[in-house]
mmCIF file with all atom_site columns, C-alpha atoms in Angstrom:
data_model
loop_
_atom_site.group_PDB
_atom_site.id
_atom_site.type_symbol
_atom_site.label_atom_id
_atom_site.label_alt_id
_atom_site.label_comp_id
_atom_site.label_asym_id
_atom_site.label_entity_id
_atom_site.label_seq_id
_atom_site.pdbx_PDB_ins_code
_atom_site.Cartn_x
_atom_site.Cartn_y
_atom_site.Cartn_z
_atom_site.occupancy
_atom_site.B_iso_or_equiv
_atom_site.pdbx_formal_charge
_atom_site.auth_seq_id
_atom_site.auth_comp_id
_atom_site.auth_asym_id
_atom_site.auth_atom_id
_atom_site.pdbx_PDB_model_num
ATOM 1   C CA . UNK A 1 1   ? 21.707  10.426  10.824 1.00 94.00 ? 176 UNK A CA 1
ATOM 2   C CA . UNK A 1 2   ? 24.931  11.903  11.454 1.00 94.00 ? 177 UNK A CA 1
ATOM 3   C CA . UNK A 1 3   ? 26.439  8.860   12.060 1.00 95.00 ? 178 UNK A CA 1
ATOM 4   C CA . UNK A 1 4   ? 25.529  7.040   9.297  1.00 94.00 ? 179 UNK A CA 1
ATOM 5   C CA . UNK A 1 5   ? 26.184  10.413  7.290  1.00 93.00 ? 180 UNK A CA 1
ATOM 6   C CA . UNK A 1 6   ? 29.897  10.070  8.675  1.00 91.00 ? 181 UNK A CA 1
ATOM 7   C CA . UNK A 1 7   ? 29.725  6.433   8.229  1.00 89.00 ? 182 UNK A CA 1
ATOM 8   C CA . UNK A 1 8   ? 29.101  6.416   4.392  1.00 85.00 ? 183 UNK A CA 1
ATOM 9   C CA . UNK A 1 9   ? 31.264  9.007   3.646  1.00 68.00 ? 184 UNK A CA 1
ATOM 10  C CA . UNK A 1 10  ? 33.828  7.640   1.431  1.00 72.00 ? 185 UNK A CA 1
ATOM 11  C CA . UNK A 1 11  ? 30.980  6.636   -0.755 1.00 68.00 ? 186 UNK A CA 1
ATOM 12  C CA . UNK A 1 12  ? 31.038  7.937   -4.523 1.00 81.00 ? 187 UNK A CA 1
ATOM 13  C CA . UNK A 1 13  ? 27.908  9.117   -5.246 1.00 89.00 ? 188 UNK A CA 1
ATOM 14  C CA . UNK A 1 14  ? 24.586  8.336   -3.585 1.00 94.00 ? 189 UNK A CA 1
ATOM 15  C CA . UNK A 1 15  ? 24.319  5.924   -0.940 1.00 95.00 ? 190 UNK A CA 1
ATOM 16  C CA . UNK A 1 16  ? 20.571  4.678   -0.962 1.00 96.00 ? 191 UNK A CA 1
ATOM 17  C CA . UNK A 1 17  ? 19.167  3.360   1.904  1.00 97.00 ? 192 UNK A CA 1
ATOM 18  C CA . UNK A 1 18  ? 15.852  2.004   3.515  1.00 98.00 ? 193 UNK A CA 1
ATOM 19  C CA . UNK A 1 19  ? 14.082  4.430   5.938  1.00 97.00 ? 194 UNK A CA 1
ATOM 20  C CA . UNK A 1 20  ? 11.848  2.396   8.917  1.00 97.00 ? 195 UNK A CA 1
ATOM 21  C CA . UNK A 1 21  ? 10.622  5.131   11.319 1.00 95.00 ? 196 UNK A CA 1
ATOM 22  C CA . UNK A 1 22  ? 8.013   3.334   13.095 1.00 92.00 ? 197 UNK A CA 1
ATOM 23  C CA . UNK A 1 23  ? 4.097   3.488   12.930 1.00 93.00 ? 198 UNK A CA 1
ATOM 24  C CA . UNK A 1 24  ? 2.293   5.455   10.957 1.00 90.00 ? 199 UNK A CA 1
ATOM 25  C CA . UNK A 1 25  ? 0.647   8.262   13.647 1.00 89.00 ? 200 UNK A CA 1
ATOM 26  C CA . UNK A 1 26  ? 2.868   7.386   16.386 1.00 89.00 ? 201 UNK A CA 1
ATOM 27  C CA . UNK A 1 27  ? 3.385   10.943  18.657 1.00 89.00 ? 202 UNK A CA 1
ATOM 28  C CA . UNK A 1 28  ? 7.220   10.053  18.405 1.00 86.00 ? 203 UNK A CA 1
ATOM 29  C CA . UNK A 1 29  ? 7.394   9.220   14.583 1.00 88.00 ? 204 UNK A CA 1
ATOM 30  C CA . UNK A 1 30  ? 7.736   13.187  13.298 1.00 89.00 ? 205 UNK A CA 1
ATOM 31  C CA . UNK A 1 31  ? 10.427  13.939  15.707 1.00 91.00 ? 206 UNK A CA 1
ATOM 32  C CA . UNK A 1 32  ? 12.529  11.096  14.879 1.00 93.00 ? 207 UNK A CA 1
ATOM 33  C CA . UNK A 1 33  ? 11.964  11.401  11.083 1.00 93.00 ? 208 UNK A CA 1
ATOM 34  C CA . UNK A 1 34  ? 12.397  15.117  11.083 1.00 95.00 ? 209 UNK A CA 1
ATOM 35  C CA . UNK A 1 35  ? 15.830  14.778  12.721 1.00 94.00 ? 210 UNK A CA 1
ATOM 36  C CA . UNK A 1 36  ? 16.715  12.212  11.023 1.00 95.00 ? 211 UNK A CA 1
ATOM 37  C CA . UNK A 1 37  ? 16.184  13.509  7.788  1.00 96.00 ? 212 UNK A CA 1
ATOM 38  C CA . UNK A 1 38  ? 17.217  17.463  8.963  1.00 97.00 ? 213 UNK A CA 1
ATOM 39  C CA . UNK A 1 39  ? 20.731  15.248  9.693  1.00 96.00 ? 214 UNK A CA 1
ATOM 40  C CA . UNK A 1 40  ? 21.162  13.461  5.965  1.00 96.00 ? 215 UNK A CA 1
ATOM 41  C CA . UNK A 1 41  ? 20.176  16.717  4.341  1.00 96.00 ? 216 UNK A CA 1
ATOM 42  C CA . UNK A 1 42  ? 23.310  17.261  1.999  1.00 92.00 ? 217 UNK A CA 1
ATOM 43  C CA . UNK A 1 43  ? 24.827  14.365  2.398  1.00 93.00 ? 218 UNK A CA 1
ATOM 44  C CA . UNK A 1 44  ? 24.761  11.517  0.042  1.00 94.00 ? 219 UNK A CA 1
ATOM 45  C CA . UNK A 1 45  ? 22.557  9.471   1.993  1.00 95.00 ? 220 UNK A CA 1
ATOM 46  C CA . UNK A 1 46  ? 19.264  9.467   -0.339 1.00 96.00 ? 221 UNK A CA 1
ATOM 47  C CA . UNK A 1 47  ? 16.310  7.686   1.740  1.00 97.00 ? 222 UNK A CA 1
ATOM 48  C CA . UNK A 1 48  ? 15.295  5.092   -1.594 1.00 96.00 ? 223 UNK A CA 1
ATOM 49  C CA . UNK A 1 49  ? 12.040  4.172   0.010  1.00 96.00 ? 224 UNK A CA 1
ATOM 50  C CA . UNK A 1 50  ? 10.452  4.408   3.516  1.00 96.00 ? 225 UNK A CA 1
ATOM 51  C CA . UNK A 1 51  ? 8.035   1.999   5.478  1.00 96.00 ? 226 UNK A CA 1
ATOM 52  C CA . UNK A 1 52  ? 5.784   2.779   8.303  1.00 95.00 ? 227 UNK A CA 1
ATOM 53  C CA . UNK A 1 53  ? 4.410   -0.170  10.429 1.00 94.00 ? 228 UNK A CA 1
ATOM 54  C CA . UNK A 1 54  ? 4.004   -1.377  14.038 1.00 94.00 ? 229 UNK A CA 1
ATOM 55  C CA . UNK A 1 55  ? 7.458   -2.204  15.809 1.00 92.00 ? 230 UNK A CA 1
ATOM 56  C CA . UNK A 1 56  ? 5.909   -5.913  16.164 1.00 93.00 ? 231 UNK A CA 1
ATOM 57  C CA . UNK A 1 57  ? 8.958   -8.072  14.964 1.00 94.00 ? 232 UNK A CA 1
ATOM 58  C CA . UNK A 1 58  ? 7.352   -9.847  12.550 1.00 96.00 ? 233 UNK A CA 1
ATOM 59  C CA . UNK A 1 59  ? 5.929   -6.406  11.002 1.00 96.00 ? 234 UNK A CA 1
ATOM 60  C CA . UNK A 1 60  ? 9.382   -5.334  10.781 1.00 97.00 ? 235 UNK A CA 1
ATOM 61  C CA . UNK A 1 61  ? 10.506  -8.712  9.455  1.00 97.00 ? 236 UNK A CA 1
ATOM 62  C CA . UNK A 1 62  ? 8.195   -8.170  6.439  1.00 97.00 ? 237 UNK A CA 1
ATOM 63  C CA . UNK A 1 63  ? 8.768   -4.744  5.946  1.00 97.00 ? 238 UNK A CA 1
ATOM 64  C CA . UNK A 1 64  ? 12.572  -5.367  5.226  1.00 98.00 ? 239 UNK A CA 1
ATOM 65  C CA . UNK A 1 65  ? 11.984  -8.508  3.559  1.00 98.00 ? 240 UNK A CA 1
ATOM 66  C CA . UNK A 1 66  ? 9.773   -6.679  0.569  1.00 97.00 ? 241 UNK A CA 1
ATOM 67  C CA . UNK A 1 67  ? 12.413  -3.810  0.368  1.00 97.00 ? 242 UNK A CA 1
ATOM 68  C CA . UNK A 1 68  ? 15.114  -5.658  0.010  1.00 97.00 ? 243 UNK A CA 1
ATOM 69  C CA . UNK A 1 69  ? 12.735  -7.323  -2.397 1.00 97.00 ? 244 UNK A CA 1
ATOM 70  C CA . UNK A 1 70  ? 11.966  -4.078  -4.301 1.00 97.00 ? 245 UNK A CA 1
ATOM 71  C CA . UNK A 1 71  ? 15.177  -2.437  -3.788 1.00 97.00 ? 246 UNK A CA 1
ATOM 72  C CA . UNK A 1 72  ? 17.925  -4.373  -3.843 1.00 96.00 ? 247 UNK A CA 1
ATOM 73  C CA . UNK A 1 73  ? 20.619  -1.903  -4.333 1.00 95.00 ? 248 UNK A CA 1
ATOM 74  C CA . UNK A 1 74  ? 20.155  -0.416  -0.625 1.00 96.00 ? 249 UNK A CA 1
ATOM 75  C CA . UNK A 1 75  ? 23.194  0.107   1.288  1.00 96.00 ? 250 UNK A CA 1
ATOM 76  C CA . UNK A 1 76  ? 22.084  0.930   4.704  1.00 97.00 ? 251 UNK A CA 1
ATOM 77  C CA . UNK A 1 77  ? 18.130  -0.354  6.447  1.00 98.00 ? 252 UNK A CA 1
ATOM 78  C CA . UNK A 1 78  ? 17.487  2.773   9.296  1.00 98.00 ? 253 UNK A CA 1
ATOM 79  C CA . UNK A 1 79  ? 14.984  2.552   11.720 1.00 97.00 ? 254 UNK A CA 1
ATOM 80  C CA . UNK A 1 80  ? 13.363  1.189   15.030 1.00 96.00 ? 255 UNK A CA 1
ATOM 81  C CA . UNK A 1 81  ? 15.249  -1.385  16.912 1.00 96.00 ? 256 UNK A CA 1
ATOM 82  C CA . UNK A 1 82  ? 12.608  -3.856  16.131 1.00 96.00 ? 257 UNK A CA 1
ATOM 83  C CA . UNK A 1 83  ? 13.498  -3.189  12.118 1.00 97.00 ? 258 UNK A CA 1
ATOM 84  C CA . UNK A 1 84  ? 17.353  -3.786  13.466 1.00 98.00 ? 259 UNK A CA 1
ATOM 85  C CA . UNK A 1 85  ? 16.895  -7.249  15.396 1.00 96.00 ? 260 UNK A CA 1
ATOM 86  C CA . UNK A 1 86  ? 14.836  -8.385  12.387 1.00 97.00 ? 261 UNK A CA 1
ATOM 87  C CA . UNK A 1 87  ? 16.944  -7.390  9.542  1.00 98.00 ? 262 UNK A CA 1
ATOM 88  C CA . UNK A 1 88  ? 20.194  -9.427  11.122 1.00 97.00 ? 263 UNK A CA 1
ATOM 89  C CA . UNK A 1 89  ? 18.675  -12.562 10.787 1.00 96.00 ? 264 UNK A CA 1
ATOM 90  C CA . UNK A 1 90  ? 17.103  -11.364 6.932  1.00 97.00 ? 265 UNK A CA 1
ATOM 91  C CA . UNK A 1 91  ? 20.191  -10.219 6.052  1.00 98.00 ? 266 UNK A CA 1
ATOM 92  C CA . UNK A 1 92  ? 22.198  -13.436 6.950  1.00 97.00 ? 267 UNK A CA 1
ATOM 93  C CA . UNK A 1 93  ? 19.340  -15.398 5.176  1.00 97.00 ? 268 UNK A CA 1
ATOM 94  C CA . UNK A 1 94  ? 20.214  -13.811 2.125  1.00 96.00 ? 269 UNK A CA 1
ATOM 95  C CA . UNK A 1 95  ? 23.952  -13.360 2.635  1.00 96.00 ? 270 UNK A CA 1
ATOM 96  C CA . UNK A 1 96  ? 23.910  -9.971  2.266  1.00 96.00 ? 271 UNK A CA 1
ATOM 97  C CA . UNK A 1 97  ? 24.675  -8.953  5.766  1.00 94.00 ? 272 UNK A CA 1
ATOM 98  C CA . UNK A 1 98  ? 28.541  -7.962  4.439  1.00 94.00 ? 273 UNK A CA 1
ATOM 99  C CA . UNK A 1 99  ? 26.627  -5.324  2.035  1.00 95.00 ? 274 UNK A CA 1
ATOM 100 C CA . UNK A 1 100 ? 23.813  -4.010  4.002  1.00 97.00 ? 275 UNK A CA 1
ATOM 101 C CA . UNK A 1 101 ? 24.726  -2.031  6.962  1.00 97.00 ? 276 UNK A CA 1
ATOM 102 C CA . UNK A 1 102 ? 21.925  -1.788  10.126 1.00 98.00 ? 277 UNK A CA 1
ATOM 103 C CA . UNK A 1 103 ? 21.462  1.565   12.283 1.00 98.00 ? 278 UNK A CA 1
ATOM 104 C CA . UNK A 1 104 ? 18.889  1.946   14.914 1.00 97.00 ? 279 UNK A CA 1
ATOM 105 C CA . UNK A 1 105 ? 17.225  4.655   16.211 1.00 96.00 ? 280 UNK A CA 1
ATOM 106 C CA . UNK A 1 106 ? 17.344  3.226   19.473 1.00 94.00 ? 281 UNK A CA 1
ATOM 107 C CA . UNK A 1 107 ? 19.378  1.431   21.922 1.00 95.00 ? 282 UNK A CA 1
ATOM 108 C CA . UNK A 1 108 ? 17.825  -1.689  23.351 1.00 94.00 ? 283 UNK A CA 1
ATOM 109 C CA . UNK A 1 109 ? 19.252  -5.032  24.472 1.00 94.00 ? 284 UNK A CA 1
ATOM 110 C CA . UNK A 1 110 ? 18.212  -6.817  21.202 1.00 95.00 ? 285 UNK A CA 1
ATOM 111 C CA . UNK A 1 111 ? 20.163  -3.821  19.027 1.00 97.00 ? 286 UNK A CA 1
ATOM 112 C CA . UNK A 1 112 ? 23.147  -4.040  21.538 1.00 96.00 ? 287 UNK A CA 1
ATOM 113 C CA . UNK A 1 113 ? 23.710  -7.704  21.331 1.00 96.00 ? 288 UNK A CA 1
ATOM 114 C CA . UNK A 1 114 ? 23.899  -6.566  17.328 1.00 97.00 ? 289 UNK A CA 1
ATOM 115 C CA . UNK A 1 115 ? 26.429  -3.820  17.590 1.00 97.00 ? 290 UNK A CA 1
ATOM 116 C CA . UNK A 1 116 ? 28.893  -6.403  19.928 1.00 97.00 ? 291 UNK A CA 1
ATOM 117 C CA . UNK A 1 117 ? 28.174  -8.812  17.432 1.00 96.00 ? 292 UNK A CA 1
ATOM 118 C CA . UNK A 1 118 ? 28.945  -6.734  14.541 1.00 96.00 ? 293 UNK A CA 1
ATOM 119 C CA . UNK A 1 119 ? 25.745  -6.553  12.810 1.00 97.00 ? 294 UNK A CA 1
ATOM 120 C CA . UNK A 1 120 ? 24.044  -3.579  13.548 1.00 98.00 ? 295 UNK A CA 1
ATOM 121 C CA . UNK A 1 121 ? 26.357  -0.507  13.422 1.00 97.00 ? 296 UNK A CA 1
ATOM 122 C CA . UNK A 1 122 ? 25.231  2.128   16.142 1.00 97.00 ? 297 UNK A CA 1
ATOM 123 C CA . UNK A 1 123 ? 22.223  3.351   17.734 1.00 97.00 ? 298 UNK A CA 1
ATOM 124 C CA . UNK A 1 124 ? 22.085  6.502   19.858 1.00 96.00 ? 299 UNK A CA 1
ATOM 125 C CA . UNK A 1 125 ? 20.835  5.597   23.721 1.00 95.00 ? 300 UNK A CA 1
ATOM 126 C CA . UNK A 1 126 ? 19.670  8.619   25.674 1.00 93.00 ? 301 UNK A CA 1
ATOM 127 C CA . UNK A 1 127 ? 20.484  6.896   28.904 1.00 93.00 ? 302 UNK A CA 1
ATOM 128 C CA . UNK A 1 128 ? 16.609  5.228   30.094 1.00 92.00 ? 303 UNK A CA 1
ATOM 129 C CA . UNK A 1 129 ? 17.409  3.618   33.280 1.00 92.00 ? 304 UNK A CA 1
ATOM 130 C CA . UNK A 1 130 ? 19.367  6.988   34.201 1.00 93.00 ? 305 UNK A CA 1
ATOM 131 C CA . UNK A 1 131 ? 16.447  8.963   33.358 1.00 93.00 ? 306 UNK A CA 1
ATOM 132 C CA . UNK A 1 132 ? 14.409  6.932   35.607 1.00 92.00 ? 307 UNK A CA 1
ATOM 133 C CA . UNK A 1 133 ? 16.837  7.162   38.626 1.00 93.00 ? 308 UNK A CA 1
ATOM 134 C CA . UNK A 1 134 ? 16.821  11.088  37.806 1.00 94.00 ? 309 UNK A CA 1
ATOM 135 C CA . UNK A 1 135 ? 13.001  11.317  37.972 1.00 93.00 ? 310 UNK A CA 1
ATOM 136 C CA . UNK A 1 136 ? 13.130  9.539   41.436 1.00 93.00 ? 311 UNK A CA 1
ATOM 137 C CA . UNK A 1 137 ? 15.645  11.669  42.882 1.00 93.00 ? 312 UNK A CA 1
ATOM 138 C CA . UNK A 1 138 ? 13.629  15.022  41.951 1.00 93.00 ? 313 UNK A CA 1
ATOM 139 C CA . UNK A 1 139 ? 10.480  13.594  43.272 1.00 93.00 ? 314 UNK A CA 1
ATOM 140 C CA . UNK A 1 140 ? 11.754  12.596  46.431 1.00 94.00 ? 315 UNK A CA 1
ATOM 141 C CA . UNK A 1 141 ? 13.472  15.747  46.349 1.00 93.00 ? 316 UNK A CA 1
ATOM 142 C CA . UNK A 1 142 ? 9.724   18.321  45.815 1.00 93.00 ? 317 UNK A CA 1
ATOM 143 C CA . UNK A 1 143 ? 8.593   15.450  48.625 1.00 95.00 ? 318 UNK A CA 1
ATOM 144 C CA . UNK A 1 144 ? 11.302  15.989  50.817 1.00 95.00 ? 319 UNK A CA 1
ATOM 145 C CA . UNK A 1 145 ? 10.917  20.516  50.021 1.00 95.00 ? 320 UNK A CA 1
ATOM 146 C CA . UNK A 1 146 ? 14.394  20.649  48.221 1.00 95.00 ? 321 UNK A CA 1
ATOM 147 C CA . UNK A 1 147 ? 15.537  22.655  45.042 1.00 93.00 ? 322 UNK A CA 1
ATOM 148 C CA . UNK A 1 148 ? 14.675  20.915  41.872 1.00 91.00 ? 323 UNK A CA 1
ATOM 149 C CA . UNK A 1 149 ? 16.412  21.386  39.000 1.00 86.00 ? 324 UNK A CA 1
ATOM 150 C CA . UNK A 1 150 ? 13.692  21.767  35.897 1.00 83.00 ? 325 UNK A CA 1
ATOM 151 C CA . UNK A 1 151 ? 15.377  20.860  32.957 1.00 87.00 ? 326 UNK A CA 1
ATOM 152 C CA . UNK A 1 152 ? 18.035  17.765  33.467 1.00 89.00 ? 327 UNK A CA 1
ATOM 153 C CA . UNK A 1 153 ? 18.709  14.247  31.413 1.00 90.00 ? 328 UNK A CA 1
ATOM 154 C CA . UNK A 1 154 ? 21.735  12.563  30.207 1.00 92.00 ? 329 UNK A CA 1
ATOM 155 C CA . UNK A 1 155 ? 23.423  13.479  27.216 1.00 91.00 ? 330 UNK A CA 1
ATOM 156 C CA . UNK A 1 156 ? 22.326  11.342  24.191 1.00 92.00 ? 331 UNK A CA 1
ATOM 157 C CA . UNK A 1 157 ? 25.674  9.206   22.982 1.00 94.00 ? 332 UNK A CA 1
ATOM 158 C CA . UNK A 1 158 ? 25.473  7.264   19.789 1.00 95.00 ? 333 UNK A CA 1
ATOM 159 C CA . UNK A 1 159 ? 27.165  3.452   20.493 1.00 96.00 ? 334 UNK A CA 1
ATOM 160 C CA . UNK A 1 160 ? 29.194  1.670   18.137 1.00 97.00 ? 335 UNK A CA 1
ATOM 161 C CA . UNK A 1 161 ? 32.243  -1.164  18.929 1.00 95.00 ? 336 UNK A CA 1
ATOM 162 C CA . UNK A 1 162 ? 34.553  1.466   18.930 1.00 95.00 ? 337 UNK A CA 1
ATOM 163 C CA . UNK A 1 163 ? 32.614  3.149   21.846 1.00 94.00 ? 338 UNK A CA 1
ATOM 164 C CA . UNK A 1 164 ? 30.935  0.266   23.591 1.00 92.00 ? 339 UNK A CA 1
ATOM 165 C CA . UNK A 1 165 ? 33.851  0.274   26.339 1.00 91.00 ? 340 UNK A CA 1
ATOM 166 C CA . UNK A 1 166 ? 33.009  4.198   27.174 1.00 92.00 ? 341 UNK A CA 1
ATOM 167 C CA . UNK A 1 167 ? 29.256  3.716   28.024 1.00 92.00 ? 342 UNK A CA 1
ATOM 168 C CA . UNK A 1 168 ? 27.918  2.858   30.891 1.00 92.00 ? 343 UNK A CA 1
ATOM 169 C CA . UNK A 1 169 ? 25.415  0.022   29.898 1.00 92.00 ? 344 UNK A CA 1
ATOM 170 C CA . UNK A 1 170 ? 23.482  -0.135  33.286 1.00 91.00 ? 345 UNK A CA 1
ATOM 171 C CA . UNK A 1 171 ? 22.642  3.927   32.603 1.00 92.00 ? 346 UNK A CA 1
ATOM 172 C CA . UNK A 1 172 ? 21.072  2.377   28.833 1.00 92.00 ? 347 UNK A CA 1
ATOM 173 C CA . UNK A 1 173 ? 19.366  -0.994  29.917 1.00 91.00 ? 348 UNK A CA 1
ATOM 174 C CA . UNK A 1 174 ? 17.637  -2.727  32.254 1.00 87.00 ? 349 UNK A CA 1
ATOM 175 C CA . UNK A 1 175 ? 19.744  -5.436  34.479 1.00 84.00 ? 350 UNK A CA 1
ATOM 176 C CA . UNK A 1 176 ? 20.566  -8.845  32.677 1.00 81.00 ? 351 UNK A CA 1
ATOM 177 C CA . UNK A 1 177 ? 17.492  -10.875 34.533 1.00 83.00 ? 352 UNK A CA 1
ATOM 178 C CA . UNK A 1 178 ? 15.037  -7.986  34.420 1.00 81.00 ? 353 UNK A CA 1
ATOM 179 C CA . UNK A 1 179 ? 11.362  -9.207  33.611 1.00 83.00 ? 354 UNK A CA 1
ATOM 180 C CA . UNK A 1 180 ? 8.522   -6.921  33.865 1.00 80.00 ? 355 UNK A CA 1
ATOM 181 C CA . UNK A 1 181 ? 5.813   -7.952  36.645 1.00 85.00 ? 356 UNK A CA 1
ATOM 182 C CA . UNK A 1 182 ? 2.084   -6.040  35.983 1.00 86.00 ? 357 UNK A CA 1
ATOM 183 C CA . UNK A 1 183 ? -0.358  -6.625  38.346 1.00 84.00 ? 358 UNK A CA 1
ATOM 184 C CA . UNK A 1 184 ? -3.914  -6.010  38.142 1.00 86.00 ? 359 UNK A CA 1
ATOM 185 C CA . UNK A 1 185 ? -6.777  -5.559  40.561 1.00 85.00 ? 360 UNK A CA 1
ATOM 186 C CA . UNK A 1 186 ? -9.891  -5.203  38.723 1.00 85.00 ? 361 UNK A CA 1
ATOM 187 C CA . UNK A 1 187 ? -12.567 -3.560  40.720 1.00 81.00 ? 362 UNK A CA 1
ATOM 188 C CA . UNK A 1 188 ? -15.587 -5.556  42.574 1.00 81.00 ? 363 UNK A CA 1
ATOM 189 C CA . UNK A 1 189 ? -18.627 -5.866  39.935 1.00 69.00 ? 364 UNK A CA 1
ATOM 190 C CA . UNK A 1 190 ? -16.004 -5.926  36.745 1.00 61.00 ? 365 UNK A CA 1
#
């Protein structure tokens, strides 16, 4: 929000945009709409519509499809990163990708390939792989009978182009050829 907030500014008048939190009744969805909205208060950003749906790309793909449909005068589509990687290819569809700015609530490889490309604007990362390598370390450390600090994460950074050569990508995402392995046992008599 305060990025885009900064972003828009030399806008006259209201800058309308498209609002995409997420699903409807997701735990995460109030936190990340209150802030984001507590962070456009007073600006000129004015969310013109919002829609709620599953971060399934094709959900997304639709959802910004039939805004764009219904309001064609937005400026700036907001939201989960699966809303982002979606609305570059809509966007270039309708040639409109010069007019409609992206921002993403989230940092993932999808949105990042966007930002180097130019298409989506920023996203804030609050450092994931970090945050994992912290939660090791203080487990081994109450293992191991050591002094844990209680409260510790990585500052959240917002990434643009200008500040893609400051951030330390492997902190933000996983490692180029990373592809998740689950394994399940099920139980005898299952």
């Amino acid at each position: 929000g305060d990025y885009l907030v900064r972003h828009a500014q030399p806008a006259r008048g209201p800058v309308p945009i498209a609002w995409f939190p997420g699903p409807q009744g997701a735990g995460w969805v109030p936190f990340v709409d209150r802030g984001f909205r507590d962070a456009i208060a007073g600006s000129r950003i004015v969310i013109q519509a919002t829609a709620c749906g599953d971060t399934a790309k094709a959900v997304q793909r639709n959802l910004v499809q039939n805004m764009l449909d219904v309001h064609p005068d937005i400026r700036y589509l907001v939201g989960n990163a699966l809303m982002a990687e979606a609305a570059i290819s809509v966007l270039r569809e309708r040639g409109t990708q010069d007019r409609v700015g992206i921002v993403s609530t989230y940092f993932t490889p999808a949105v990042y390939r966007g930002i180097v490309r130019g298409r989506v604007l920023a996203a804030p990362t609050d450092a994931p792989v970090l945050q994992g390598r912290l939660s090791i370390g203080q487990a081994v450390d109450l293992l191991e009978q050591r002094p844990v600090a209680r409260h510790v994460g990585p500052v959240v950074r917002i990434v643009d182009r200008a500040s893609l050569k400051h951030v330390d990508l492997d902190d933000s995402l996983p490692p180029r050829l990373f592809a998740p392995q689950f394994h399940y046992l099920p139980s005898p008599g299952r």
